[in-house]
Short mmCIF file of the C-alpha atoms (twelve columns), coordinates in Angstrom:
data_MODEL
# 
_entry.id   MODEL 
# 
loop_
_atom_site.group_PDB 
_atom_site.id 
_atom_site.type_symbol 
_atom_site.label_atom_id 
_atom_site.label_alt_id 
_atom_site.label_comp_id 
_atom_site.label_asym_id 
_atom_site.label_seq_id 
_atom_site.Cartn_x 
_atom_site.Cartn_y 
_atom_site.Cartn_z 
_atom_site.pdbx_PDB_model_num 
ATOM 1   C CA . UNK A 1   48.573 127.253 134.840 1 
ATOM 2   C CA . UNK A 2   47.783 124.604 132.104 1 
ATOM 3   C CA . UNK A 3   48.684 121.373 131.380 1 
ATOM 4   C CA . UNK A 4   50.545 122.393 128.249 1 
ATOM 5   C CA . UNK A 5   51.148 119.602 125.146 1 
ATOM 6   C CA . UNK A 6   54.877 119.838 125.342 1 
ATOM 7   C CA . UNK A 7   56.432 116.493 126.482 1 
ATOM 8   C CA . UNK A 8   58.784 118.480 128.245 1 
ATOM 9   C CA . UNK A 9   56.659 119.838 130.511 1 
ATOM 10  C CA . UNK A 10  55.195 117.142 131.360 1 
ATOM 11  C CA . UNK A 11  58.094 115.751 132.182 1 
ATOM 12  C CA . UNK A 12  59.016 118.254 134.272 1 
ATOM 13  C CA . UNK A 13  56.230 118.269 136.451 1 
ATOM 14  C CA . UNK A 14  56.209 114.640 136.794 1 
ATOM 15  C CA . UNK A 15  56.967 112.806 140.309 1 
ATOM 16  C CA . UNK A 16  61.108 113.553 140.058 1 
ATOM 17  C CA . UNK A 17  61.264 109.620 140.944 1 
ATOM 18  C CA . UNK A 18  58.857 108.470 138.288 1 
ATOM 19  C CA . UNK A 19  60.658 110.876 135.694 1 
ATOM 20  C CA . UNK A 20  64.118 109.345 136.398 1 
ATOM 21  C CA . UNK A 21  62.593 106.041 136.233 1 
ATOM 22  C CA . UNK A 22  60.680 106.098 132.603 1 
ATOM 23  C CA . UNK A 23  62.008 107.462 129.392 1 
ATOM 24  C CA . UNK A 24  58.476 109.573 128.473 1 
ATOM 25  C CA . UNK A 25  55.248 110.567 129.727 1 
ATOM 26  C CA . UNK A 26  53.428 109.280 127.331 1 
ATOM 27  C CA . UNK A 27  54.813 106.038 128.516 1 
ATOM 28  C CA . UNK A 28  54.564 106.242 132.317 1 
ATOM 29  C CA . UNK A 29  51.699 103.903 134.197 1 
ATOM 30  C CA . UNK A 30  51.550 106.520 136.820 1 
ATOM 31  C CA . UNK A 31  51.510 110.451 136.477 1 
ATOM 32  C CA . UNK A 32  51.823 112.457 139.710 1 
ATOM 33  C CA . UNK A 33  50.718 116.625 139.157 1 
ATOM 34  C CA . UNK A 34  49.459 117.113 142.701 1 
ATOM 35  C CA . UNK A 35  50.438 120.020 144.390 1 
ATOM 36  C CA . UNK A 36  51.785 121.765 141.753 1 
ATOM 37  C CA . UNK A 37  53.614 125.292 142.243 1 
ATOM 38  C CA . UNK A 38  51.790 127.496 140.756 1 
ATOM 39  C CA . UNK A 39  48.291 124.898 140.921 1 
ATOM 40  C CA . UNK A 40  47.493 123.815 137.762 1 
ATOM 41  C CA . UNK A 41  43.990 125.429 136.927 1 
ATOM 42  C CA . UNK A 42  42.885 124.069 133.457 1 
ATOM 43  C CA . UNK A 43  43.157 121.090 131.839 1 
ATOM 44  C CA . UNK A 44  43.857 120.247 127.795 1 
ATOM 45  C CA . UNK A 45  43.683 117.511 125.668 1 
ATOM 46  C CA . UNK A 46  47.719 117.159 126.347 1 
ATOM 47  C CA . UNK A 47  46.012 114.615 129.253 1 
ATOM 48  C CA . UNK A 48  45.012 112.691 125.929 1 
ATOM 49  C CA . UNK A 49  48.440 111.524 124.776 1 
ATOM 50  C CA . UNK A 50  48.946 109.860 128.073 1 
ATOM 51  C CA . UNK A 51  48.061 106.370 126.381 1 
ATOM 52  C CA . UNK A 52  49.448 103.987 129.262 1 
ATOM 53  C CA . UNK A 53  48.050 106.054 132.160 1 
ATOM 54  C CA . UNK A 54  46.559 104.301 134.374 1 
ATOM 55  C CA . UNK A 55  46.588 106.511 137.323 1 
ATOM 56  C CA . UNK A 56  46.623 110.109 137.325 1 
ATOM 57  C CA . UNK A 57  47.037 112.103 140.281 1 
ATOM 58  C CA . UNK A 58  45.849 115.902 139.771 1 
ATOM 59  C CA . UNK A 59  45.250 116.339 143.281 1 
ATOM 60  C CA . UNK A 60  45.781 119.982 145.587 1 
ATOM 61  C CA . UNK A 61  45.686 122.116 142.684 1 
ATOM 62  C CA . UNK A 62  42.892 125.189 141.245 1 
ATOM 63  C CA . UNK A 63  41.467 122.712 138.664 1 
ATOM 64  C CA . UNK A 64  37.686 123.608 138.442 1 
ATOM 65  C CA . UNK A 65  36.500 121.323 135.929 1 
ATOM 66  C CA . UNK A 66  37.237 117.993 133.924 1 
ATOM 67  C CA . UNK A 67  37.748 117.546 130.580 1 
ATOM 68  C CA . UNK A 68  37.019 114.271 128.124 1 
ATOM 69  C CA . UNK A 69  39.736 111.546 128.623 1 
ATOM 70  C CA . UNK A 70  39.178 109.698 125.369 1 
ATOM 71  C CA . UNK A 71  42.886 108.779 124.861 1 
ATOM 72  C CA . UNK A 72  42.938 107.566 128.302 1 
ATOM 73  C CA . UNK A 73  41.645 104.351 127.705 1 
ATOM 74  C CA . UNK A 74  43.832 102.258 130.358 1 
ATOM 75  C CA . UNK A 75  43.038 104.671 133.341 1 
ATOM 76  C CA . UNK A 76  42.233 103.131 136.639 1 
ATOM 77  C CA . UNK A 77  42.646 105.000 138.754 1 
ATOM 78  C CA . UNK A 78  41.763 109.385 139.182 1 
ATOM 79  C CA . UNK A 79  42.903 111.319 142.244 1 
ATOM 80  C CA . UNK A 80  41.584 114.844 141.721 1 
ATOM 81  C CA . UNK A 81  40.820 115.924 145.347 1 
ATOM 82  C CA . UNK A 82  41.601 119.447 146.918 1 
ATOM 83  C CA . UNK A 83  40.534 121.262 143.385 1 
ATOM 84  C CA . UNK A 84  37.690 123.596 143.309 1 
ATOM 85  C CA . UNK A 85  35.804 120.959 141.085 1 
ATOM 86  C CA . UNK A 86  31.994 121.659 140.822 1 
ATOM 87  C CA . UNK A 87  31.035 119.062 138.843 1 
ATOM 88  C CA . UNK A 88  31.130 115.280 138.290 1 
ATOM 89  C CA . UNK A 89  31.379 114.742 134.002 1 
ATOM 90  C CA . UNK A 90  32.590 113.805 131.385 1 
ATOM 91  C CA . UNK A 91  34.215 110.446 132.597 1 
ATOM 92  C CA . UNK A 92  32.271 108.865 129.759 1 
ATOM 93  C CA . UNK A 93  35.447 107.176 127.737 1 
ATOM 94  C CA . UNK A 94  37.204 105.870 131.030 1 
ATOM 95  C CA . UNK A 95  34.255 104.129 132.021 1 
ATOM 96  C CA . UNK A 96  35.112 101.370 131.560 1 
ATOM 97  C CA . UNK A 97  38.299 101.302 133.198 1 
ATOM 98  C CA . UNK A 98  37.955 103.712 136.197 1 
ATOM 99  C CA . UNK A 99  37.914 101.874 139.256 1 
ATOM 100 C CA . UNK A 100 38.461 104.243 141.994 1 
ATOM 101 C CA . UNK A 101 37.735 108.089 141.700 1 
ATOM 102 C CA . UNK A 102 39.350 110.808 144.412 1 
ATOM 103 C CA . UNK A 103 37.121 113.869 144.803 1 
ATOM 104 C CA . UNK A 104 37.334 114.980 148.202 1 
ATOM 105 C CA . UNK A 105 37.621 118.461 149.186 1 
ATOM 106 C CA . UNK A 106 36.071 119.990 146.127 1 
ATOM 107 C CA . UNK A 107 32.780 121.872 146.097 1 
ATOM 108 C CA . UNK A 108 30.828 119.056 144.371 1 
ATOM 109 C CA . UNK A 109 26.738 119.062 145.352 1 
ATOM 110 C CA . UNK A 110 25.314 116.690 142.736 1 
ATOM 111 C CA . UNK A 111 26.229 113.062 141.978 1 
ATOM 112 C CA . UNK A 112 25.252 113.348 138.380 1 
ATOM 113 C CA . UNK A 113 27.946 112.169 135.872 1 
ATOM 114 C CA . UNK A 114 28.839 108.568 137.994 1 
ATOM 115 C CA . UNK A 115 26.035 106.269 136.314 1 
ATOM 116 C CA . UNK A 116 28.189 104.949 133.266 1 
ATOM 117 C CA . UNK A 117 31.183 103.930 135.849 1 
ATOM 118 C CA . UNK A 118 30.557 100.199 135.936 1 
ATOM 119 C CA . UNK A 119 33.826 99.398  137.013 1 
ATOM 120 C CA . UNK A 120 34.322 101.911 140.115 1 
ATOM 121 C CA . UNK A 121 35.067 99.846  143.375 1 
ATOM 122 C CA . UNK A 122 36.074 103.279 145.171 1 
ATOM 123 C CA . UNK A 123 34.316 106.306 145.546 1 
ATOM 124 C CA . UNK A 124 35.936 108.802 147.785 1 
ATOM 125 C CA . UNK A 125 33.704 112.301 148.510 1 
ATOM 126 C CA . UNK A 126 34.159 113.621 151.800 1 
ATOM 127 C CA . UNK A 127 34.451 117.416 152.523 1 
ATOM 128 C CA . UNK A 128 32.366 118.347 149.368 1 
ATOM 129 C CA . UNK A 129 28.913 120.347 149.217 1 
ATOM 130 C CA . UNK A 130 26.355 117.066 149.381 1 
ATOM 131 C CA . UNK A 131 23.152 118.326 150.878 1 
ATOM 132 C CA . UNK A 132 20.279 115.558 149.762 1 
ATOM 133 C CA . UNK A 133 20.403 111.975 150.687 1 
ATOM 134 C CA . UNK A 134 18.553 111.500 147.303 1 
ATOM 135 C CA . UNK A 135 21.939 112.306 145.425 1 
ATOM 136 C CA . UNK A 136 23.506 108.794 147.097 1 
ATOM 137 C CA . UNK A 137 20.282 106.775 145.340 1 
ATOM 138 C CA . UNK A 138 22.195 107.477 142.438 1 
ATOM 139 C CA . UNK A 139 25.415 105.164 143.021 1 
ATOM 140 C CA . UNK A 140 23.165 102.525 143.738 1 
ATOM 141 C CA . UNK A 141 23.420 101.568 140.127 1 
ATOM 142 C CA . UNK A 142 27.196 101.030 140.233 1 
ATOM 143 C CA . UNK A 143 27.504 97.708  140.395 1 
ATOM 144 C CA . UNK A 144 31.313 97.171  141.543 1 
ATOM 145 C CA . UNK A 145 30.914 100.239 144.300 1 
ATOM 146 C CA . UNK A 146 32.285 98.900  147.168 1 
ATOM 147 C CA . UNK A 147 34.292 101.739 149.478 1 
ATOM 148 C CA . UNK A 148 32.924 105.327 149.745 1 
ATOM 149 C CA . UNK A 149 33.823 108.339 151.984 1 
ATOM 150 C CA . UNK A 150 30.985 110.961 152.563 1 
ATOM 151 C CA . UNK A 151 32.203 112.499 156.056 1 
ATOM 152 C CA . UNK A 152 32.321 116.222 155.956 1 
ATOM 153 C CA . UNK A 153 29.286 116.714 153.852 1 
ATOM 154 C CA . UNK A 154 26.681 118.944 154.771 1 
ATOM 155 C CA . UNK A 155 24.176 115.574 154.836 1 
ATOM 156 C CA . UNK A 156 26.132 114.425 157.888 1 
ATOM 157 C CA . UNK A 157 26.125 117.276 159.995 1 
ATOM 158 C CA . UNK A 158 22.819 116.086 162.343 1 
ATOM 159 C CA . UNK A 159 23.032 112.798 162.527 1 
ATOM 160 C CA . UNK A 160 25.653 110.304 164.539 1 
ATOM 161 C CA . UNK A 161 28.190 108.453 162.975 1 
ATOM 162 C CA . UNK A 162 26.050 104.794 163.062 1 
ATOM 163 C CA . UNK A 163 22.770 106.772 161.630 1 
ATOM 164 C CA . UNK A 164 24.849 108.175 158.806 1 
ATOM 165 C CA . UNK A 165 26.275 104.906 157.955 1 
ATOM 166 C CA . UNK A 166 22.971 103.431 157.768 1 
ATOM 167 C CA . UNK A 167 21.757 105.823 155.890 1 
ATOM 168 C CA . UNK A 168 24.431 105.277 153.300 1 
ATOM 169 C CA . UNK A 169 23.510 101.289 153.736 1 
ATOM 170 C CA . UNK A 170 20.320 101.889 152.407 1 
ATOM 171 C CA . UNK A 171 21.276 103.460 149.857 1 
ATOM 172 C CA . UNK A 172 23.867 102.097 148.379 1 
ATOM 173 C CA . UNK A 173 23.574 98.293  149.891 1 
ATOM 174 C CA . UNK A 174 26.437 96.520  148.505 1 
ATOM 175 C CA . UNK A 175 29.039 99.023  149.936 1 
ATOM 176 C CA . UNK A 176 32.116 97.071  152.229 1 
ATOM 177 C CA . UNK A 177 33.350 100.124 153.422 1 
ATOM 178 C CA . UNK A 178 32.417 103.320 154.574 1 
ATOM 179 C CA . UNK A 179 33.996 106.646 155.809 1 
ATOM 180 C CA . UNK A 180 36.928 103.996 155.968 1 
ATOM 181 C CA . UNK A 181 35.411 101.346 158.480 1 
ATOM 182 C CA . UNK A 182 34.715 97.816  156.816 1 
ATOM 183 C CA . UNK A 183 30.547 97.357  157.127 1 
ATOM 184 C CA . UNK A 184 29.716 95.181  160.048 1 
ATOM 185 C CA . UNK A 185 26.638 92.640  159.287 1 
ATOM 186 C CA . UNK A 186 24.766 93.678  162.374 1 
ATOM 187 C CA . UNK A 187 24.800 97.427  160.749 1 
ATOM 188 C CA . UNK A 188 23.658 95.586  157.051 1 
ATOM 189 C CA . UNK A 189 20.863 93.968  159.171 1 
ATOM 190 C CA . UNK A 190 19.909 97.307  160.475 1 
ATOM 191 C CA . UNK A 191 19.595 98.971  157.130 1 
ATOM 192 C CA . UNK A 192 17.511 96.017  155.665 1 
ATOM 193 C CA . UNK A 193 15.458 96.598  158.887 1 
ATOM 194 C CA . UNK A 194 16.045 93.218  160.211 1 
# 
């Protein structure tokens, strides 16, 4: 099902709580479409007219791919896990508001798409189709990235829990937090080799 333009619909798939508590969509801080009955499965530019979003949870539906966000310029915050989602793009206009993106549980094997997020603090992954340890080299340009969640990947599946970790320390150095334990400074030494 889409994500039609009518107000009313979106309305009427809002959160009940947040839709007693706002007069409009358009309006609303916070959108909630997760688990939709029957899943959502395409997005529209209806997302668009969403001006005051600033998060948007999509989250346990049969959406497959994203669309441009350009209206969304206050969005912070983009919970999109348990999709079939293939594909990190076209996050371009929110990039430089997105904070924290939610991707778990898709079927996403390439990091491609993240480079222009300069503000993301939180990148969650885990349960997705991540084969190469070369695809994490590429958040190491993120500046803000701070908390990431890889477990379940397919890069994971030989190596312990402390050699994983490291290996995500090395690539991504400035991380905090990962696969949802705070970075300990004797594991930071380890990665620098230290």
């Amino acid at each position: 099902m889409e994500v039609k333009t009518n107000e009313a619909l979106l309305l009427k798939r809002r959160d009940p709580q947040e839709a007693k508590n706002s007069a409009s969509a358009e309006e609303s801080a916070v959108i909630k479409l997760y688990c939709q009955m029957p899943p959502i499965a395409k997005l529209d530019n209806s997302l668009n007219t969403l001006k005051n979003c600033e998060q948007l949870s999509l989250s346990t539906n049969g959406i497959d791919r994203l669309i441009p966000l350009s209206g969304m310029k206050k969005l912070r915050i983009l919970s999109l896990g348990r999709n079939q989602i293939k594909k990190i793009e076209k996050l371009d206009d929110v990039s430089d508001t997105l904070e924290e993106l939610w991707l778990s549980y898709n079927v996403i094997a390439t990091l491609d798409g993240l480079s222009g997020l300069t503000n993301l603090t939180t990148l969650y992954l885990s349960n997705n189709l991540i084969k190469s340890w070369d695809e994490l080299d590429k958040l190491a340009s993120l500046p803000k990235l701070r908390d990431v969640l890889f477990t379940g990947n397919p890069i994971y599946e030989t190596l312990s829990k402390e050699d994983a970790r490291l290996n995500v320390l090395k690539r991504i150095p400035k991380v905090a937090k990962i696969d949802g334990d705070m970075v300990k400074q004797t594991e930071r030494d380890a990665a620098l080799g230290q």
